[in-house]
């Protein structure tokens, strides 16, 4: 038996283990198998053979009797009555079998594993016997399972005492699956942390606390960490972050996380919007619009999670991550609509609307990132309601300084199962940001195309000659509806894995 343990500091699963495909040697409470839909009814997918054999070929008939068709997302649990060592079997739908034998779409596998894991609350150990004939498939199964098992119980009385899924075993005999299962654990650990941060009530995650967490976890992962407090921000000329943060009793922070690799050929800079709560400031939001504004630090969360994973994976790139942390509150010290800020770049901004605060903190991070000599800057932000209007709750908007980079980011995101769509930066929107007194205004009073106008605003602050991409994740950062696939209710951790995958793509070629 080949096993590989990967420790996981998840809110839920504590161990993910790989087992060569040998059902007999697995001690588990639940056995998860995949089922394809077909014109003749449900069909066992690769991985389900052993269970089918133990049921003397009766798996399809049993499932048909349960009304189970095998369509994606479907789930059925049934007792095995001693046919296999696991007392419970869980069938999860994989949809139609792939056109090419065994060539399962990785996102189908992630989602199926996620749905199965979510259904296992109250079960301690589960084995995933889903299609995992390649290391990529094994990784998808492990990752989906780990992410699907997520539950945020910290704020429930006795929440941690509930029986929890503590061990997931991925059954695979693919060579190289050890490394991919361990990679999945690293990715899941980052995404889990981001979800936890987004879900944490904003009173427990003011900028200084977020910075402290980054300092601690960053140092542990081997990142260099620099934290600028409100005094350093003021002295340093970070007018955007200071302006947004000055209305709150919880002062702002800028965190720089640094990672270098001796063989690196490329330097990536990530900049995240980290508004720990967005009330709108004096341009106060209506109360219904404030409901999810604890998620307004989701961009900084993604940057933080990605930096940790990049260090843990030892990627052959240089990477810096900036967390632009502030709380946007109304008060006697808050910035006023019509105030003018001098940003870190030296450019002045007239604040027409204090609720367009994300771009104000981001441009300080973007300008500062220019000092690291990056080849590419990628910012991630829950930036505009316009993103949700245009693309809905699950698909992030991607804008960039050039078409090639935009398409690359979209491709990388989609390959991770993080829905993304390219968006333009129409030149004619720039003049809507003209200010009568400052270099630029933070808002076009004419609201149409507001996601794109925000992108146009940011572009003004990108250092000369640096490629830049902007991800608007206003909707995708937070799932206010029912869980789906491996996505829970609440914080999603969206685009954390996209940033990691981008860094992987920009790695130096490995020495032959
Ligand atoms: N944090 C919000 C954007 C947002 C909206 C995120 C809904 C998640 C869900 C951002 O700071 C904001 O308030 N944007 C305004 C800007 C407007 C005043 C120009 C918007 O898009 O409505
Ligand atoms: Mn706002
Ligand atoms: Zn905001």
Coordinates of C-alpha atoms and ligand atoms in Angstrom, one line a residue:
X1 CA 0.0 0.0 0.0
X2 CA 1.4 3.4 -1.0
X3 CA 0.2 6.1 1.2
X4 CA 1.1 9.7 1.4
X5 CA 0.0 11.9 4.3
X6 CA -0.5 15.6 3.7
X7 CA -1.2 17.6 6.8
X8 CA -4.0 20.1 6.4
X9 CA -4.8 22.8 8.9
X10 CA -8.3 23.1 7.5
X11 CA -11.3 24.1 9.5
X12 CA -12.5 20.6 8.9
X13 CA -10.5 17.8 7.3
X14 CA -7.2 17.3 9.1
X15 CA -5.6 14.7 6.9
X16 CA -5.8 13.8 3.3
X17 CA -4.2 10.5 2.4
X18 CA -3.5 8.7 -0.8
X19 CA -4.1 5.0 -1.1
X20 CA -3.1 2.8 -4.0
X21 CA -6.3 1.5 -5.5
X22 CA -7.0 -1.2 -2.9
X23 CA -10.4 -1.1 -1.3
X24 CA -9.6 -4.0 0.9
X25 CA -6.9 -2.1 2.8
X26 CA -8.9 1.1 3.5
X27 CA -10.6 1.4 6.8
X28 CA -13.3 4.1 6.4
X29 CA -16.8 5.1 7.4
X30 CA -18.0 6.0 3.9
X31 CA -17.0 5.0 0.4
X32 CA -17.7 7.6 -2.3
X33 CA -18.0 6.4 -5.9
X34 CA -18.8 8.3 -9.1
X35 CA -21.7 7.5 -11.4
X36 CA -22.2 8.5 -15.0
X37 CA -25.6 9.2 -16.6
X38 CA -26.3 7.2 -19.8
X39 CA -29.4 6.6 -22.0
X40 CA -29.6 3.2 -20.2
X41 CA -29.5 4.8 -16.7
X42 CA -26.8 5.2 -14.1
X43 CA -23.4 3.6 -14.9
X44 CA -20.6 3.1 -12.5
X45 CA -17.6 5.3 -13.4
X46 CA -14.0 4.3 -13.0
X47 CA -13.3 3.8 -9.3
X48 CA -16.8 2.3 -8.7
X49 CA -15.9 -1.2 -10.0
X50 CA -14.9 -2.6 -6.7
X51 CA -18.2 -1.6 -5.0
X52 CA -20.1 -2.9 -8.0
X53 CA -18.4 -6.2 -7.8
X54 CA -19.0 -6.4 -4.1
X55 CA -22.7 -5.8 -4.8
X56 CA -22.5 -8.6 -7.4
X57 CA -23.0 -6.2 -10.2
X58 CA -26.0 -4.6 -8.6
X59 CA -24.9 -1.0 -8.3
X60 CA -26.7 0.4 -11.4
X61 CA -29.9 -1.4 -10.4
X62 CA -29.8 -0.2 -6.8
X63 CA -29.3 3.4 -8.0
X64 CA -32.0 3.2 -10.6
X65 CA -34.4 1.9 -7.9
X66 CA -33.4 5.0 -5.8
X67 CA -34.3 7.3 -8.7
X68 CA -30.7 8.2 -9.2
X69 CA -29.7 9.1 -12.8
X70 CA -26.1 10.1 -12.5
X71 CA -26.5 13.7 -13.5
X72 CA -23.8 16.1 -12.2
X73 CA -24.4 17.1 -8.6
X74 CA -26.8 14.3 -7.7
X75 CA -26.1 12.4 -4.5
X76 CA -27.3 9.2 -2.9
X77 CA -26.3 7.4 0.3
X78 CA -27.1 3.8 1.0
X79 CA -26.0 1.1 3.5
X80 CA -23.6 -1.6 2.2
X81 CA -24.6 -4.2 4.8
X82 CA -21.1 -5.7 4.9
X83 CA -20.6 -6.0 1.2
X84 CA -17.5 -3.8 1.6
X85 CA -15.8 -2.7 4.8
X86 CA -17.3 0.8 4.7
X87 CA -20.8 0.7 6.2
X88 CA -22.1 3.5 4.0
X89 CA -21.7 4.1 0.2
X90 CA -22.1 7.5 -1.3
X91 CA -22.9 7.7 -5.1
X92 CA -22.2 11.1 -6.7
X93 CA -23.3 12.0 -10.2
X94 CA -20.6 12.9 -12.8
X95 CA -23.0 13.6 -15.7
X96 CA -22.4 12.0 -19.1
X97 CA -19.3 10.0 -19.5
X98 CA -16.5 11.9 -21.3
X99 CA -16.4 11.5 -25.1
X100 CA -12.9 10.1 -24.7
X101 CA -12.6 7.2 -22.3
X102 CA -11.4 8.3 -18.9
X103 CA -10.8 11.9 -19.9
X104 CA -12.8 13.4 -17.1
X105 CA -13.1 17.2 -16.9
X106 CA -11.2 18.2 -13.8
X107 CA -13.9 20.6 -12.7
X108 CA -16.5 17.9 -12.9
X109 CA -14.3 15.8 -10.5
X110 CA -13.7 18.7 -8.1
X111 CA -17.4 19.5 -7.9
X112 CA -18.4 15.9 -7.5
X113 CA -15.9 15.3 -4.7
X114 CA -17.0 18.6 -3.1
X115 CA -20.7 17.6 -3.2
X116 CA -19.9 14.2 -1.7
X117 CA -17.6 15.7 1.0
X118 CA -20.3 18.2 2.0
X119 CA -22.8 15.4 2.4
X120 CA -20.5 13.6 4.9
X121 CA -20.9 16.0 7.9
X122 CA -21.1 13.7 10.9
X123 CA -18.8 11.1 9.2
X124 CA -15.3 10.9 10.5
X125 CA -13.5 9.1 7.7
X126 CA -14.3 8.9 4.0
X127 CA -12.6 7.3 1.0
X128 CA -13.0 8.9 -2.4
X129 CA -13.1 6.2 -5.1
X130 CA -13.7 8.6 -8.0
X131 CA -12.0 8.6 -11.3
X132 CA -8.3 9.3 -10.5
X133 CA -6.3 7.6 -13.2
X134 CA -3.9 10.6 -13.7
X135 CA -2.2 12.8 -11.1
X136 CA -4.3 15.7 -12.3
X137 CA -7.5 13.8 -11.6
X138 CA -6.2 12.7 -8.2
X139 CA -5.5 16.3 -7.4
X140 CA -8.9 17.4 -8.5
X141 CA -10.6 14.8 -6.4
X142 CA -8.5 15.6 -3.3
X143 CA -9.0 19.4 -3.8
X144 CA -12.7 19.1 -4.4
X145 CA -13.1 16.9 -1.3
X146 CA -11.1 19.2 0.9
X147 CA -12.9 22.3 -0.3
X148 CA -16.3 20.7 -0.1
X149 CA -15.8 19.6 3.5
X150 CA -15.4 23.2 4.6
X151 CA -17.6 24.5 7.3
X152 CA -17.2 27.6 9.4
X153 CA -18.2 26.6 12.9
X154 CA -16.0 28.9 15.0
X155 CA -18.9 31.1 16.1
X156 CA -21.4 28.4 17.0
X157 CA -21.7 27.3 20.5
X158 CA -20.1 23.8 20.7
X159 CA -19.5 24.0 17.0
X160 CA -16.1 22.3 17.3
X161 CA -17.5 19.5 19.3
X162 CA -19.7 18.3 16.4
X163 CA -18.4 15.1 14.7
X164 CA -16.3 16.2 11.8
X165 CA -14.8 14.7 8.7
X166 CA -11.2 14.3 9.8
X167 CA -9.7 12.0 7.2
X168 CA -10.2 11.9 3.5
X169 CA -8.5 9.1 1.6
X170 CA -8.1 9.5 -2.2
X171 CA -7.9 6.2 -4.0
X172 CA -5.6 6.4 -7.0
X173 CA -2.9 4.2 -8.5
X174 CA -1.7 7.0 -10.8
X175 CA 2.1 7.5 -10.5
X176 CA 2.8 11.0 -9.3
X177 CA -0.4 11.1 -7.3
X178 CA 1.5 11.5 -4.1
X179 CA 2.7 14.9 -5.2
X180 CA -0.6 16.0 -6.5
X181 CA -2.5 15.1 -3.4
X182 CA 0.0 17.0 -1.3
X183 CA -0.4 20.0 -3.7
X184 CA -4.1 19.8 -3.3
X185 CA -3.7 20.0 0.5
X186 CA -1.5 23.1 0.1
X187 CA -4.1 24.8 -2.2
X188 CA -6.9 23.8 0.1
X189 CA -5.1 25.1 3.1
X190 CA -4.8 28.6 1.5
X191 CA -8.4 28.7 0.2
X192 CA -9.7 27.6 3.6
X193 CA -7.8 30.4 5.3
X194 CA -9.2 32.9 2.8
X195 CA -12.7 31.6 3.4
X196 CA -12.2 31.9 7.2
X197 CA -11.0 35.4 6.9
X198 CA -13.9 36.5 4.7
X199 CA -16.4 34.8 7.1
X200 CA -14.9 36.3 10.2
X201 CA -17.2 39.1 11.6
X202 CA -15.6 42.4 10.7
X203 CA -15.3 43.4 14.4
X204 CA -12.9 40.5 14.8
X205 CA -10.9 41.3 11.7
X206 CA -9.9 45.0 11.8
X207 CA -7.0 45.9 9.5
X208 CA -4.4 45.6 12.4
X209 CA -5.7 42.1 13.2
X210 CA -5.5 41.0 9.5
X211 CA -2.0 42.4 9.4
X212 CA -1.0 40.4 12.5
X213 CA -2.4 37.2 11.0
X214 CA -0.4 37.9 7.8
X215 CA 2.7 38.6 9.8
X216 CA 2.4 35.4 11.7
X217 CA 1.4 33.0 8.9
X218 CA 3.7 34.8 6.4
X219 CA 6.8 34.4 8.6
X220 CA 5.9 30.8 9.2
X221 CA 5.7 30.1 5.5
X222 CA 9.1 31.8 4.9
X223 CA 7.8 35.1 3.5
X224 CA 9.4 38.4 4.3
X225 CA 6.7 40.6 5.9
X226 CA 6.6 44.4 6.2
X227 CA 3.6 46.1 7.9
X228 CA 3.0 49.8 7.6
X229 CA 0.8 51.2 10.3
X230 CA -1.2 54.4 10.2
X231 CA 1.8 56.6 11.1
X232 CA 4.1 55.0 8.5
X233 CA 1.3 55.3 5.9
X234 CA 0.9 59.0 6.6
X235 CA 4.6 59.6 6.6
X236 CA 5.0 57.5 3.5
X237 CA 2.5 59.5 1.5
X238 CA -0.1 56.7 1.1
X239 CA -2.9 59.2 0.7
X240 CA -5.5 56.7 -0.7
X241 CA -5.2 54.2 2.2
X242 CA -5.0 56.9 4.8
X243 CA -8.0 58.8 3.3
X244 CA -10.2 55.7 3.3
X245 CA -9.1 54.5 6.7
X246 CA -9.4 57.8 8.6
X247 CA -13.1 57.5 9.3
X248 CA -12.6 54.4 11.3
X249 CA -11.6 53.8 14.9
X250 CA -9.6 50.8 13.5
X251 CA -6.7 52.3 11.7
X252 CA -5.5 51.1 8.2
X253 CA -2.5 49.0 7.4
X254 CA -0.5 48.1 4.3
X255 CA 1.2 44.7 4.3
X256 CA 3.9 43.6 1.9
X257 CA 4.6 39.9 1.6
X258 CA 7.8 39.0 -0.3
X259 CA 8.9 35.7 -1.8
X260 CA 12.0 35.2 -3.8
X261 CA 13.5 32.1 -5.5
X262 CA 17.1 32.0 -6.6
X263 CA 16.3 30.6 -10.1
X264 CA 13.4 33.0 -10.7
X265 CA 13.2 34.9 -14.0
X266 CA 10.0 36.7 -13.4
X267 CA 8.6 38.9 -10.7
X268 CA 4.9 39.0 -10.1
X269 CA 3.2 41.6 -7.9
X270 CA -0.3 40.9 -6.5
X271 CA -2.3 43.7 -5.0
X272 CA -5.5 43.0 -3.0
X273 CA -8.3 45.2 -1.9
X274 CA -8.7 44.7 1.8
X275 CA -11.6 46.7 3.1
X276 CA -12.4 44.8 6.3
X277 CA -15.9 46.4 6.2
X278 CA -17.4 48.7 3.7
X279 CA -20.2 50.9 5.1
X280 CA -19.7 53.3 2.2
X281 CA -18.3 55.9 4.5
X282 CA -20.1 59.2 4.5
X283 CA -21.6 58.2 1.1
X284 CA -23.3 55.6 3.3
X285 CA -24.7 52.5 1.7
X286 CA -28.4 51.6 2.2
X287 CA -28.4 48.9 4.9
X288 CA -29.4 46.0 2.6
X289 CA -26.3 46.7 0.5
X290 CA -24.1 46.4 3.6
X291 CA -25.1 42.9 4.3
X292 CA -22.1 41.2 2.7
X293 CA -19.6 44.0 3.1
X294 CA -17.4 41.9 5.5
X295 CA -16.4 40.2 2.2
X296 CA -14.8 43.4 0.9
X297 CA -11.4 42.2 1.9
X298 CA -11.7 39.1 -0.3
X299 CA -9.1 40.4 -2.8
X300 CA -6.5 40.9 0.0
X301 CA -7.5 37.5 1.3
X302 CA -6.8 35.9 -2.1
X303 CA -3.4 37.6 -2.4
X304 CA -2.5 36.5 1.1
X305 CA -3.6 32.9 0.5
X306 CA -1.8 32.8 -2.8
X307 CA 1.5 34.1 -1.4
X308 CA 1.4 31.4 1.4
X309 CA 0.9 28.7 -1.2
X310 CA 3.6 30.0 -3.5
X311 CA 6.1 29.9 -0.6
X312 CA 4.9 26.5 0.5
X313 CA 5.1 25.1 -3.0
X314 CA 8.6 26.7 -3.5
X315 CA 7.6 28.0 -6.9
X316 CA 10.5 29.3 -9.1
X317 CA 9.3 32.9 -9.3
X318 CA 9.7 36.1 -7.3
X319 CA 6.4 37.3 -6.0
X320 CA 5.3 40.2 -3.8
X321 CA 1.8 40.6 -2.4
X322 CA 0.3 43.8 -1.1
X323 CA -2.7 43.8 1.3
X324 CA -4.3 47.2 1.2
X325 CA -6.2 47.1 4.5
X326 CA -8.7 49.7 5.8
X327 CA -12.2 50.0 7.2
X328 CA -14.5 52.3 5.4
X329 CA -16.6 54.0 8.0
X330 CA -18.5 57.3 8.4
X331 CA -17.5 59.6 11.3
X332 CA -16.3 63.0 12.2
X333 CA -12.9 62.2 11.0
X334 CA -14.0 60.5 7.8
X335 CA -13.1 61.8 4.4
X336 CA -15.8 63.9 2.7
X337 CA -17.2 63.7 -0.8
X338 CA -15.2 66.5 -2.6
X339 CA -12.0 66.0 -0.5
X340 CA -8.8 65.6 -2.6
X341 CA -6.2 63.0 -1.8
X342 CA -2.6 62.8 -2.8
X343 CA -1.9 59.2 -3.6
X344 CA 1.4 57.3 -3.3
X345 CA 2.0 57.8 -7.0
X346 CA 1.9 61.6 -6.5
X347 CA -1.3 61.9 -8.5
X348 CA -4.3 63.7 -6.8
X349 CA -7.8 62.2 -6.7
X350 CA -11.0 64.0 -6.0
X351 CA -13.2 61.8 -3.9
X352 CA -16.7 62.3 -5.4
X353 CA -18.1 59.3 -3.6
X354 CA -16.5 57.8 -0.5
X355 CA -18.2 54.4 -1.4
X356 CA -15.8 54.1 -4.4
X357 CA -13.0 53.4 -1.8
X358 CA -11.5 50.2 -3.2
X359 CA -9.8 52.0 -6.0
X360 CA -8.3 54.5 -3.6
X361 CA -6.6 51.9 -1.5
X362 CA -5.6 49.8 -4.5
X363 CA -3.8 52.6 -6.4
X364 CA -1.4 53.1 -3.4
X365 CA -0.7 49.4 -3.5
X366 CA -0.3 49.4 -7.3
X367 CA 2.1 52.4 -7.3
X368 CA 4.1 50.9 -4.4
X369 CA 4.4 47.5 -6.2
X370 CA 6.1 49.4 -9.0
X371 CA 9.2 49.7 -6.7
X372 CA 9.6 45.9 -6.7
X373 CA 10.4 46.0 -10.4
X374 CA 7.6 43.6 -11.3
X375 CA 7.0 42.2 -14.8
X376 CA 3.3 41.9 -14.1
X377 CA 1.0 43.4 -11.6
X378 CA -2.3 41.6 -10.9
X379 CA -4.8 43.3 -8.6
X380 CA -7.8 41.5 -7.1
X381 CA -10.8 43.4 -5.7
X382 CA -14.4 43.2 -4.7
X383 CA -14.6 46.4 -6.6
X384 CA -17.9 47.2 -8.2
X385 CA -21.6 46.3 -8.1
X386 CA -21.3 46.7 -11.9
X387 CA -19.4 43.4 -12.0
X388 CA -22.4 41.6 -10.5
X389 CA -24.8 43.4 -12.9
X390 CA -22.7 42.4 -15.9
X391 CA -21.5 38.9 -15.0
X392 CA -23.6 37.6 -12.1
X393 CA -22.5 36.3 -8.8
X394 CA -20.0 33.6 -9.9
X395 CA -18.0 34.9 -12.8
X396 CA -15.2 37.4 -12.2
X397 CA -14.4 40.2 -14.7
X398 CA -10.9 40.4 -16.0
X399 CA -9.4 43.5 -17.5
X400 CA -5.8 44.1 -18.5
X401 CA -3.2 46.4 -20.1
X402 CA -3.0 44.1 -23.1
X403 CA -5.3 41.5 -24.8
X404 CA -2.8 38.7 -24.4
X405 CA -2.4 39.0 -20.7
X406 CA -6.2 39.3 -20.2
X407 CA -6.8 36.1 -22.2
X408 CA -4.0 34.3 -20.3
X409 CA -5.5 35.2 -17.0
X410 CA -9.0 34.1 -18.1
X411 CA -7.6 30.8 -19.4
X412 CA -5.7 30.2 -16.2
X413 CA -8.7 31.0 -14.0
X414 CA -11.1 28.8 -16.0
X415 CA -8.7 25.9 -15.9
X416 CA -8.9 26.1 -12.1
X417 CA -12.7 26.1 -12.2
X418 CA -12.8 29.7 -11.2
X419 CA -15.2 31.3 -13.7
X420 CA -13.8 34.4 -15.4
X421 CA -14.6 36.5 -18.5
X422 CA -12.6 39.1 -20.3
X423 CA -13.8 42.7 -20.2
X424 CA -12.7 45.8 -22.2
X425 CA -11.3 49.1 -21.0
X426 CA -13.0 51.5 -23.4
X427 CA -11.0 54.6 -23.9
X428 CA -14.1 56.9 -24.0
X429 CA -14.8 56.2 -20.3
X430 CA -11.7 58.0 -19.2
X431 CA -13.1 61.5 -19.7
X432 CA -16.0 60.7 -17.4
X433 CA -13.3 60.6 -14.6
X434 CA -12.1 64.1 -15.3
X435 CA -12.2 66.3 -12.1
X436 CA -12.5 70.1 -12.2
X437 CA -9.8 70.5 -9.6
X438 CA -7.7 67.3 -9.2
X439 CA -5.8 65.0 -11.6
X440 CA -8.7 62.5 -11.7
X441 CA -12.1 61.8 -9.9
X442 CA -12.8 58.5 -8.2
X443 CA -16.2 58.1 -9.9
X444 CA -18.0 58.8 -13.1
X445 CA -21.3 60.2 -12.0
X446 CA -22.8 58.5 -15.0
X447 CA -22.9 55.0 -13.7
X448 CA -23.1 52.9 -16.9
X449 CA -20.1 50.6 -17.4
X450 CA -19.0 51.1 -13.8
X451 CA -16.9 47.9 -13.7
X452 CA -14.9 49.1 -16.7
X453 CA -14.6 52.7 -15.5
X454 CA -13.1 51.4 -12.3
X455 CA -10.6 49.5 -14.4
X456 CA -9.8 52.7 -16.4
X457 CA -9.3 54.5 -13.1
X458 CA -6.8 51.9 -11.8
X459 CA -4.9 51.9 -15.1
X460 CA -3.9 55.5 -14.6
X461 CA -1.8 54.4 -11.6
X462 CA 0.0 51.4 -13.2
X463 CA 3.7 52.1 -13.4
X464 CA 5.0 52.8 -16.9
X465 CA 6.0 49.7 -18.9
X466 CA 4.5 47.2 -16.5
X467 CA 1.9 44.7 -17.7
X468 CA -1.2 44.8 -15.5
X469 CA -4.3 42.7 -15.0
X470 CA -7.4 43.5 -12.8
X471 CA -9.8 41.0 -11.4
X472 CA -13.2 42.3 -10.2
X473 CA -14.5 39.6 -7.8
X474 CA -17.4 41.6 -6.2
X475 CA -19.9 38.8 -6.7
X476 CA -17.7 35.7 -6.7
X477 CA -15.9 36.4 -3.4
X478 CA -19.0 35.6 -1.4
X479 CA -21.8 33.0 -1.9
X480 CA -24.9 34.3 -0.3
X481 CA -27.0 31.4 -1.7
X482 CA -27.0 27.7 -1.2
X483 CA -23.7 25.8 -1.4
X484 CA -22.9 24.2 -4.8
X485 CA -20.1 21.9 -6.0
X486 CA -17.1 22.6 -3.6
X487 CA -18.3 26.1 -2.9
X488 CA -19.8 26.7 0.5
X489 CA -22.2 29.4 1.6
X490 CA -20.3 32.6 2.6
X491 CA -16.6 33.2 1.7
X492 CA -15.5 31.3 -1.4
X493 CA -11.8 32.0 -1.6
X494 CA -12.3 32.8 -5.2
X495 CA -9.2 33.6 -7.4
X496 CA -6.7 32.4 -4.7
X497 CA -6.0 29.4 -6.9
X498 CA -5.9 31.5 -10.1
X499 CA -3.1 33.6 -8.6
X500 CA -1.2 30.5 -7.6
X501 CA -1.6 29.0 -11.0
X502 CA -0.5 32.2 -12.6
X503 CA 2.7 32.1 -10.5
X504 CA 3.2 28.5 -11.6
X505 CA 2.9 29.5 -15.2
X506 CA 5.6 32.2 -14.8
X507 CA 8.1 29.9 -13.2
X508 CA 11.6 29.6 -14.6
X509 CA 12.1 26.6 -16.7
X510 CA 13.4 23.7 -14.6
X511 CA 17.1 22.8 -15.3
X512 CA 17.2 19.8 -17.5
Ligands
LIG1 N1 -17.4 47.0 -2.1 C1 -18.2 47.6 -3.1 C2 -18.5 46.8 -4.3 C3 -19.4 45.6 -4.0 C4 -20.8 45.6 -4.3 C5 -18.8 44.4 -3.6 C6 -21.5 44.5 -4.0 C7 -19.6 43.3 -3.4 C8 -21.0 43.3 -3.6 C9 -17.5 48.9 -3.6 O1 -16.7 49.5 -2.7 C10 -18.6 49.9 -3.9 O2 -19.2 50.4 -3.0 N2 -18.7 50.1 -5.2 C11 -19.7 51.1 -5.7 C12 -18.9 52.1 -6.4 C13 -19.8 53.3 -6.8 C14 -20.1 54.2 -5.6 C15 -19.0 54.0 -7.8 C16 -20.6 50.3 -6.7 O3 -20.1 49.6 -7.5 O4 -21.8 50.5 -6.6
LIG2 MN1 -17.7 50.9 -1.4
LIG3 ZN1 -15.8 48.3 -1.2

